[in-house]
């Protein structure tokens, strides 16, 4: 069972070297993460960004840029477009966000000509190293889909179940999170949750068991589920939390990182290649965890272990 990022690092040890194209890879934490990835033989990198700034920041942090390629493009959006082109042309295998706004970065990932679109909806997944739960916890969507519809949520579930399966969770338990665990017509997220749970019961998803609405406590804490007398396999034991919107998803994942000091990785899934989308303010450990996770997913792509099931509507 994979319970932390160190487990994943061991699994990818024998993988062929993957190259990461970093969009505006100029900031200290990104530079630390890519040099660490090189030193640990996890991945090679090409930094597309302002070369002068890259070298200045690396020197200030005493980081050696040996074997790290630099393509000098100062404008962050132009840098992101050049970086995504490297991935779509197969010159790199992973696309990563550096010091650029998420929306600008994502528009490049979605570019109709040189982006990494597929027929899937793309979603962002925070992977939390939830040490106290003794498992990885997947939270979606806290960074891409702003206000997902019921249909979007169904597609997000499909993607995230496929991702969790890559991380060796054969039958992921999916909690559709709201503020309460009962259906309340005044809370639209509980209505979506009930519909998604029924879709799961009727076999409309491939893999995964979906239940909801569940509040955060009774989704992940068996005692809270027991106290509220909520049965079923998901309550208290969720692997995946589907959040009502980007605000709640983002806040829950960031509170884990910034209130408890926990490590998270941020990936966009469903595209032609793994995409690492950390927050600009993320700690270097989180950016490295993103790289480790993306290399692991790229390996699954290469061995055709990625299977996103279609939702039956
Ligand atoms: N998956 C696949 N295709 C998509 C997706 C998606 N999730 N989102 C949009 N598209 C496609 C549409 O089908 C369309 O063809 C094209 O992209 C443009 O769609 P719009 O007009 O809805 O897209 P934009 O450019 O206005 O917005 C897309 C963003 C991803 C940029 C937007 O949703 C966004 O800003 N998300 C939040 C990013 C953010 O700030 N995150 C904070 C993280 S810390």
CSV table of C-alpha atoms and ligand atoms in Angstrom, one decimal:
chain,number,residue,atom,x,y,z
A,1,UNK,CA,0.0,0.0,0.0
A,2,UNK,CA,1.3,3.4,-0.9
A,3,UNK,CA,1.0,5.7,2.1
A,4,UNK,CA,3.5,8.4,1.4
A,5,UNK,CA,5.6,10.1,-1.2
A,6,UNK,CA,8.8,8.2,0.0
A,7,UNK,CA,7.0,5.0,-1.1
A,8,UNK,CA,6.4,6.5,-4.6
A,9,UNK,CA,10.0,7.6,-4.8
A,10,UNK,CA,11.1,4.0,-4.3
A,11,UNK,CA,8.7,2.7,-6.9
A,12,UNK,CA,10.0,5.1,-9.6
A,13,UNK,CA,13.6,4.4,-8.9
A,14,UNK,CA,14.0,2.0,-11.9
A,15,UNK,CA,11.8,4.1,-14.3
A,16,UNK,CA,13.4,5.5,-17.4
A,17,UNK,CA,14.3,9.2,-16.9
A,18,UNK,CA,11.4,11.6,-17.7
A,19,UNK,CA,11.9,15.2,-18.7
A,20,UNK,CA,9.9,18.0,-17.1
A,21,UNK,CA,9.2,21.2,-19.1
A,22,UNK,CA,8.8,23.9,-16.5
A,23,UNK,CA,6.8,27.0,-17.5
A,24,UNK,CA,8.4,30.1,-16.0
A,25,UNK,CA,10.6,28.0,-13.7
A,26,UNK,CA,12.3,30.9,-12.1
A,27,UNK,CA,11.4,30.8,-8.4
A,28,UNK,CA,13.5,29.4,-5.6
A,29,UNK,CA,11.2,26.5,-4.6
A,30,UNK,CA,10.9,25.3,-8.2
A,31,UNK,CA,14.6,25.5,-8.7
A,32,UNK,CA,15.2,23.6,-5.5
A,33,UNK,CA,12.7,20.9,-6.5
A,34,UNK,CA,14.1,20.4,-10.0
A,35,UNK,CA,17.7,20.3,-8.7
A,36,UNK,CA,16.7,17.8,-6.1
A,37,UNK,CA,14.9,15.7,-8.7
A,38,UNK,CA,18.1,15.7,-10.7
A,39,UNK,CA,20.3,14.7,-7.7
A,40,UNK,CA,17.9,11.9,-6.8
A,41,UNK,CA,17.7,10.6,-10.4
A,42,UNK,CA,14.0,11.2,-10.4
A,43,UNK,CA,13.7,13.5,-13.5
A,44,UNK,CA,15.6,15.8,-15.8
A,45,UNK,CA,14.2,19.3,-16.4
A,46,UNK,CA,14.1,22.1,-18.9
A,47,UNK,CA,13.4,25.5,-17.4
A,48,UNK,CA,11.6,27.8,-19.8
A,49,UNK,CA,11.8,31.3,-18.3
A,50,UNK,CA,13.8,34.4,-17.7
A,51,UNK,CA,17.4,33.0,-17.7
A,52,UNK,CA,19.0,35.9,-15.9
A,53,UNK,CA,16.4,35.6,-13.0
A,54,UNK,CA,16.8,31.8,-13.0
A,55,UNK,CA,20.6,32.1,-12.6
A,56,UNK,CA,20.3,34.9,-10.0
A,57,UNK,CA,17.9,32.9,-7.9
A,58,UNK,CA,19.9,29.7,-8.2
A,59,UNK,CA,23.1,31.6,-7.1
A,60,UNK,CA,21.4,33.2,-4.2
A,61,UNK,CA,20.2,29.8,-3.0
A,62,UNK,CA,23.5,28.1,-3.8
A,63,UNK,CA,21.8,25.7,-6.2
A,64,UNK,CA,23.9,24.1,-8.9
A,65,UNK,CA,22.1,24.1,-12.3
A,66,UNK,CA,24.3,21.5,-13.9
A,67,UNK,CA,22.5,19.4,-16.5
A,68,UNK,CA,19.4,21.5,-16.3
A,69,UNK,CA,18.5,23.0,-19.7
A,70,UNK,CA,17.4,26.6,-19.8
A,71,UNK,CA,15.4,28.2,-22.6
A,72,UNK,CA,15.4,32.0,-22.2
A,73,UNK,CA,11.9,33.4,-22.5
A,74,UNK,CA,11.1,36.1,-20.0
A,75,UNK,CA,7.4,36.5,-20.6
A,76,UNK,CA,5.6,33.8,-18.4
A,77,UNK,CA,2.8,33.1,-20.9
A,78,UNK,CA,5.2,32.8,-23.9
A,79,UNK,CA,7.4,30.6,-21.7
A,80,UNK,CA,4.4,28.4,-20.8
A,81,UNK,CA,3.5,28.0,-24.5
A,82,UNK,CA,7.0,27.0,-25.4
A,83,UNK,CA,7.1,24.6,-22.5
A,84,UNK,CA,3.8,22.9,-23.4
A,85,UNK,CA,5.0,22.6,-27.0
A,86,UNK,CA,8.0,20.6,-25.8
A,87,UNK,CA,5.6,18.2,-24.2
A,88,UNK,CA,3.2,17.9,-27.1
A,89,UNK,CA,6.1,17.3,-29.4
A,90,UNK,CA,7.4,14.6,-27.2
A,91,UNK,CA,10.7,16.4,-26.2
A,92,UNK,CA,9.5,16.4,-22.6
A,93,UNK,CA,7.0,14.1,-20.8
A,94,UNK,CA,5.7,16.3,-18.0
A,95,UNK,CA,4.4,19.9,-18.0
A,96,UNK,CA,5.0,21.9,-14.7
A,97,UNK,CA,3.9,25.3,-13.5
A,98,UNK,CA,6.6,27.6,-12.1
A,99,UNK,CA,6.1,31.3,-11.3
A,100,UNK,CA,3.0,31.9,-13.5
A,101,UNK,CA,-0.7,32.4,-12.6
A,102,UNK,CA,-2.6,29.1,-12.7
A,103,UNK,CA,-5.2,30.4,-15.2
A,104,UNK,CA,-2.5,31.5,-17.6
A,105,UNK,CA,-0.7,28.2,-17.2
A,106,UNK,CA,-3.9,26.2,-17.7
A,107,UNK,CA,-5.0,28.1,-20.8
A,108,UNK,CA,-1.6,27.0,-22.3
A,109,UNK,CA,-2.3,23.4,-21.3
A,110,UNK,CA,-5.7,23.7,-23.0
A,111,UNK,CA,-4.4,25.4,-26.1
A,112,UNK,CA,-6.2,23.9,-29.1
A,113,UNK,CA,-3.1,23.5,-31.3
A,114,UNK,CA,-0.2,22.8,-29.0
A,115,UNK,CA,-1.9,22.0,-25.7
A,116,UNK,CA,-2.4,18.6,-24.0
A,117,UNK,CA,-6.2,18.3,-24.4
A,118,UNK,CA,-7.9,14.9,-24.8
A,119,UNK,CA,-11.6,14.0,-24.9
A,120,UNK,CA,-11.6,14.0,-21.1
A,121,UNK,CA,-12.5,16.9,-18.8
A,122,UNK,CA,-9.2,17.8,-17.1
A,123,UNK,CA,-9.3,18.2,-13.3
A,124,UNK,CA,-6.9,19.1,-10.5
A,125,UNK,CA,-6.2,16.7,-7.8
A,126,UNK,CA,-4.4,17.5,-4.5
A,127,UNK,CA,-2.7,14.4,-3.2
A,128,UNK,CA,-2.3,14.7,0.6
A,129,UNK,CA,0.2,12.7,2.5
A,130,UNK,CA,-2.3,12.1,5.4
A,131,UNK,CA,0.1,10.5,7.8
A,132,UNK,CA,-2.5,10.3,10.7
A,133,UNK,CA,-5.0,8.5,8.3
A,134,UNK,CA,-2.2,6.2,7.2
A,135,UNK,CA,-3.1,6.6,3.6
A,136,UNK,CA,-3.0,9.1,0.7
A,137,UNK,CA,-6.0,11.3,0.4
A,138,UNK,CA,-7.1,12.7,-3.0
A,139,UNK,CA,-9.0,16.0,-3.0
A,140,UNK,CA,-10.6,17.4,-6.1
A,141,UNK,CA,-11.1,20.0,-7.6
A,142,UNK,CA,-9.3,22.7,-5.8
A,143,UNK,CA,-7.5,24.5,-8.6
A,144,UNK,CA,-9.1,24.0,-12.1
A,145,UNK,CA,-12.8,23.5,-12.4
A,146,UNK,CA,-14.3,26.6,-10.7
A,147,UNK,CA,-17.9,25.5,-10.2
A,148,UNK,CA,-18.4,22.0,-11.6
A,149,UNK,CA,-21.8,20.9,-12.8
A,150,UNK,CA,-23.2,17.5,-11.9
A,151,UNK,CA,-21.9,16.2,-15.2
A,152,UNK,CA,-18.5,17.7,-14.6
A,153,UNK,CA,-18.4,16.1,-11.1
A,154,UNK,CA,-19.2,12.7,-12.6
A,155,UNK,CA,-16.3,13.2,-15.1
A,156,UNK,CA,-14.1,14.4,-12.2
A,157,UNK,CA,-14.9,11.2,-10.3
A,158,UNK,CA,-14.0,9.0,-13.3
A,159,UNK,CA,-10.6,10.7,-13.7
A,160,UNK,CA,-9.8,10.7,-10.0
A,161,UNK,CA,-10.8,7.0,-9.6
A,162,UNK,CA,-8.4,6.2,-12.4
A,163,UNK,CA,-5.7,8.2,-10.7
A,164,UNK,CA,-6.2,6.6,-7.4
A,165,UNK,CA,-6.1,3.2,-9.1
A,166,UNK,CA,-2.7,4.0,-10.4
A,167,UNK,CA,-1.7,4.6,-6.8
A,168,UNK,CA,-2.7,1.0,-6.1
A,169,UNK,CA,-6.2,1.7,-4.6
A,170,UNK,CA,-8.1,-1.0,-6.5
A,171,UNK,CA,-11.6,0.2,-5.5
A,172,UNK,CA,-11.3,3.8,-4.4
A,173,UNK,CA,-14.0,5.1,-2.0
A,174,UNK,CA,-15.3,8.5,-3.1
A,175,UNK,CA,-17.0,10.9,-0.7
A,176,UNK,CA,-19.0,13.7,-2.2
A,177,UNK,CA,-18.5,16.4,0.4
A,178,UNK,CA,-20.9,19.0,1.6
A,179,UNK,CA,-21.5,20.7,5.0
A,180,UNK,CA,-24.0,18.0,6.1
A,181,UNK,CA,-24.7,14.3,5.5
A,182,UNK,CA,-28.4,14.7,4.7
A,183,UNK,CA,-30.1,15.9,1.5
A,184,UNK,CA,-31.1,19.5,2.0
A,185,UNK,CA,-32.8,21.3,-1.0
A,186,UNK,CA,-31.3,24.6,0.2
A,187,UNK,CA,-27.8,23.2,-0.2
A,188,UNK,CA,-27.4,22.4,-3.9
A,189,UNK,CA,-24.2,20.4,-3.3
A,190,UNK,CA,-26.2,17.8,-1.3
A,191,UNK,CA,-28.5,17.3,-4.3
A,192,UNK,CA,-25.5,16.7,-6.6
A,193,UNK,CA,-24.1,14.3,-4.0
A,194,UNK,CA,-27.3,12.3,-3.8
A,195,UNK,CA,-27.5,12.0,-7.6
A,196,UNK,CA,-23.9,10.9,-7.8
A,197,UNK,CA,-24.3,8.3,-5.1
A,198,UNK,CA,-27.4,6.9,-6.9
A,199,UNK,CA,-25.4,6.9,-10.2
A,200,UNK,CA,-22.8,4.8,-8.4
A,201,UNK,CA,-25.4,2.4,-7.1
A,202,UNK,CA,-26.7,2.0,-10.6
A,203,UNK,CA,-23.3,1.2,-12.0
A,204,UNK,CA,-22.9,4.4,-14.0
A,205,UNK,CA,-19.2,4.7,-13.0
A,206,UNK,CA,-16.4,2.2,-13.8
A,207,UNK,CA,-14.7,1.4,-10.5
A,208,UNK,CA,-14.9,3.3,-7.3
A,209,UNK,CA,-17.7,3.4,-4.8
A,210,UNK,CA,-19.4,6.8,-4.5
A,211,UNK,CA,-21.4,8.1,-1.5
A,212,UNK,CA,-22.7,11.4,-0.3
A,213,UNK,CA,-23.5,13.9,0.9
A,214,UNK,CA,-20.9,13.5,3.6
A,215,UNK,CA,-19.4,16.2,5.8
A,216,UNK,CA,-15.6,16.3,5.9
A,217,UNK,CA,-15.4,14.7,9.4
A,218,UNK,CA,-17.7,11.8,8.6
A,219,UNK,CA,-16.0,11.3,5.2
A,220,UNK,CA,-12.6,10.5,6.6
A,221,UNK,CA,-13.0,9.7,10.3
A,222,UNK,CA,-14.7,6.4,11.2
A,223,UNK,CA,-15.6,7.6,14.7
A,224,UNK,CA,-17.4,10.6,13.3
A,225,UNK,CA,-19.3,8.4,10.9
A,226,UNK,CA,-20.2,6.0,13.7
A,227,UNK,CA,-21.3,8.8,16.0
A,228,UNK,CA,-23.6,10.1,13.2
A,229,UNK,CA,-24.8,6.5,12.5
A,230,UNK,CA,-23.8,6.7,8.8
A,231,UNK,CA,-23.2,3.2,7.3
A,232,UNK,CA,-21.7,2.0,4.1
A,233,UNK,CA,-18.1,1.5,2.9
A,234,UNK,CA,-17.3,5.1,2.2
A,235,UNK,CA,-18.2,7.0,5.4
A,236,UNK,CA,-15.2,7.4,7.6
A,237,UNK,CA,-12.9,5.7,5.0
A,238,UNK,CA,-12.9,7.9,1.9
A,239,UNK,CA,-9.8,7.9,-0.4
A,240,UNK,CA,-11.2,10.7,-2.6
A,241,UNK,CA,-13.0,13.8,-1.5
A,242,UNK,CA,-15.0,15.5,-4.3
A,243,UNK,CA,-15.5,19.1,-3.1
A,244,UNK,CA,-18.5,21.2,-4.1
A,245,UNK,CA,-16.3,23.9,-5.8
A,246,UNK,CA,-12.8,25.3,-6.2
A,247,UNK,CA,-13.0,27.5,-3.1
A,248,UNK,CA,-13.7,24.6,-0.7
A,249,UNK,CA,-11.3,22.2,-2.4
A,250,UNK,CA,-8.5,24.8,-2.4
A,251,UNK,CA,-9.1,25.8,1.2
A,252,UNK,CA,-9.2,22.3,2.6
A,253,UNK,CA,-6.0,21.2,0.8
A,254,UNK,CA,-4.2,24.4,1.7
A,255,UNK,CA,-5.3,24.3,5.3
A,256,UNK,CA,-3.7,20.8,5.5
A,257,UNK,CA,-0.5,22.2,4.1
A,258,UNK,CA,-0.4,25.5,6.0
A,259,UNK,CA,-2.0,24.6,9.3
A,260,UNK,CA,-0.6,21.2,9.9
A,261,UNK,CA,2.6,21.4,7.8
A,262,UNK,CA,1.5,18.4,5.7
A,263,UNK,CA,2.9,17.7,2.3
A,264,UNK,CA,0.7,17.8,-0.8
A,265,UNK,CA,1.3,17.2,-4.5
A,266,UNK,CA,-0.9,19.0,-7.1
A,267,UNK,CA,-1.6,17.3,-10.4
A,268,UNK,CA,-3.9,17.9,-13.4
A,269,UNK,CA,-5.2,14.6,-14.7
A,270,UNK,CA,-7.0,13.6,-17.9
A,271,UNK,CA,-4.6,15.3,-20.3
A,272,UNK,CA,-2.1,13.7,-22.8
A,273,UNK,CA,0.7,14.0,-20.3
A,274,UNK,CA,0.9,14.5,-16.5
A,275,UNK,CA,0.8,18.2,-15.5
A,276,UNK,CA,2.1,19.4,-12.2
A,277,UNK,CA,0.2,22.4,-10.8
A,278,UNK,CA,1.5,23.5,-7.4
A,279,UNK,CA,0.6,26.8,-5.9
A,280,UNK,CA,3.3,29.4,-6.4
A,281,UNK,CA,3.7,29.6,-2.6
A,282,UNK,CA,4.0,25.9,-2.0
A,283,UNK,CA,7.0,24.6,-0.1
A,284,UNK,CA,9.8,23.0,-2.0
A,285,UNK,CA,8.9,19.6,-0.5
A,286,UNK,CA,5.4,19.9,-2.1
A,287,UNK,CA,6.9,20.8,-5.5
A,288,UNK,CA,9.2,17.8,-5.3
A,289,UNK,CA,6.2,15.6,-4.2
A,290,UNK,CA,4.4,16.9,-7.4
A,291,UNK,CA,7.4,15.8,-9.5
A,292,UNK,CA,7.6,12.4,-7.8
A,293,UNK,CA,3.9,11.8,-8.4
A,294,UNK,CA,3.9,13.0,-12.0
A,295,UNK,CA,6.9,10.8,-12.9
A,296,UNK,CA,4.9,7.9,-11.3
A,297,UNK,CA,1.9,8.7,-13.4
A,298,UNK,CA,4.0,9.2,-16.6
A,299,UNK,CA,5.3,5.6,-16.0
A,300,UNK,CA,1.7,4.4,-15.8
A,301,UNK,CA,1.0,6.2,-19.0
A,302,UNK,CA,3.9,4.6,-20.7
A,303,UNK,CA,2.9,1.1,-19.6
A,304,UNK,CA,-0.8,1.8,-20.5
A,305,UNK,CA,-2.0,1.4,-16.9
A,306,UNK,CA,-4.1,4.6,-17.1
A,307,UNK,CA,-7.7,3.7,-17.7
A,308,UNK,CA,-10.3,6.5,-17.4
A,309,UNK,CA,-13.7,4.8,-17.5
A,310,UNK,CA,-16.5,6.5,-19.4
A,311,UNK,CA,-19.5,7.6,-17.3
A,312,UNK,CA,-22.8,6.2,-18.5
A,313,UNK,CA,-25.3,9.1,-18.6
B,1,LIG,N1,-11.1,20.3,-19.2
B,1,LIG,C1,-11.1,20.3,-20.5
B,1,LIG,N2,-11.3,21.4,-21.3
B,1,LIG,C2,-11.6,22.5,-20.6
B,1,LIG,C3,-11.7,22.6,-19.2
B,1,LIG,C4,-11.4,21.4,-18.5
B,1,LIG,N3,-11.4,21.4,-17.2
B,1,LIG,N4,-12.0,23.9,-18.9
B,1,LIG,C5,-12.1,24.6,-20.0
B,1,LIG,N5,-11.9,23.7,-21.1
B,1,LIG,C6,-12.0,24.0,-22.5
B,1,LIG,C7,-13.4,24.4,-22.9
B,1,LIG,O1,-14.1,23.3,-23.3
B,1,LIG,C8,-13.1,25.4,-24.1
B,1,LIG,O2,-12.9,24.7,-25.3
B,1,LIG,C9,-11.8,26.1,-23.7
B,1,LIG,O3,-11.2,25.2,-22.7
B,1,LIG,C10,-12.1,27.4,-23.0
B,1,LIG,O4,-13.0,27.3,-22.0
B,1,LIG,P1,-13.5,28.4,-21.0
B,1,LIG,O5,-13.9,29.6,-21.8
B,1,LIG,O6,-14.4,27.9,-20.0
B,1,LIG,O7,-12.1,28.6,-20.4
B,1,LIG,P2,-11.3,29.8,-19.7
B,1,LIG,O8,-10.0,30.0,-20.6
B,1,LIG,O9,-12.1,31.0,-19.5
B,1,LIG,O10,-11.0,29.1,-18.3
B,1,LIG,C11,-10.3,27.9,-18.2
B,1,LIG,C12,-9.5,27.9,-16.9
B,1,LIG,C13,-9.0,26.6,-16.6
B,1,LIG,C14,-8.4,28.9,-17.0
B,1,LIG,C15,-10.5,28.4,-15.7
B,1,LIG,O11,-11.5,27.4,-15.5
B,1,LIG,C16,-9.8,28.9,-14.5
B,1,LIG,O12,-9.4,30.0,-14.4
B,1,LIG,N6,-9.7,28.0,-13.5
B,1,LIG,C17,-9.1,28.3,-12.2
B,1,LIG,C18,-7.7,28.5,-12.3
B,1,LIG,C19,-7.1,29.1,-11.0
B,1,LIG,O13,-7.0,30.3,-10.8
B,1,LIG,N7,-6.7,28.2,-10.0
B,1,LIG,C20,-6.2,28.6,-8.8
B,1,LIG,C21,-5.3,27.6,-8.4
B,1,LIG,S1,-4.2,27.9,-7.0
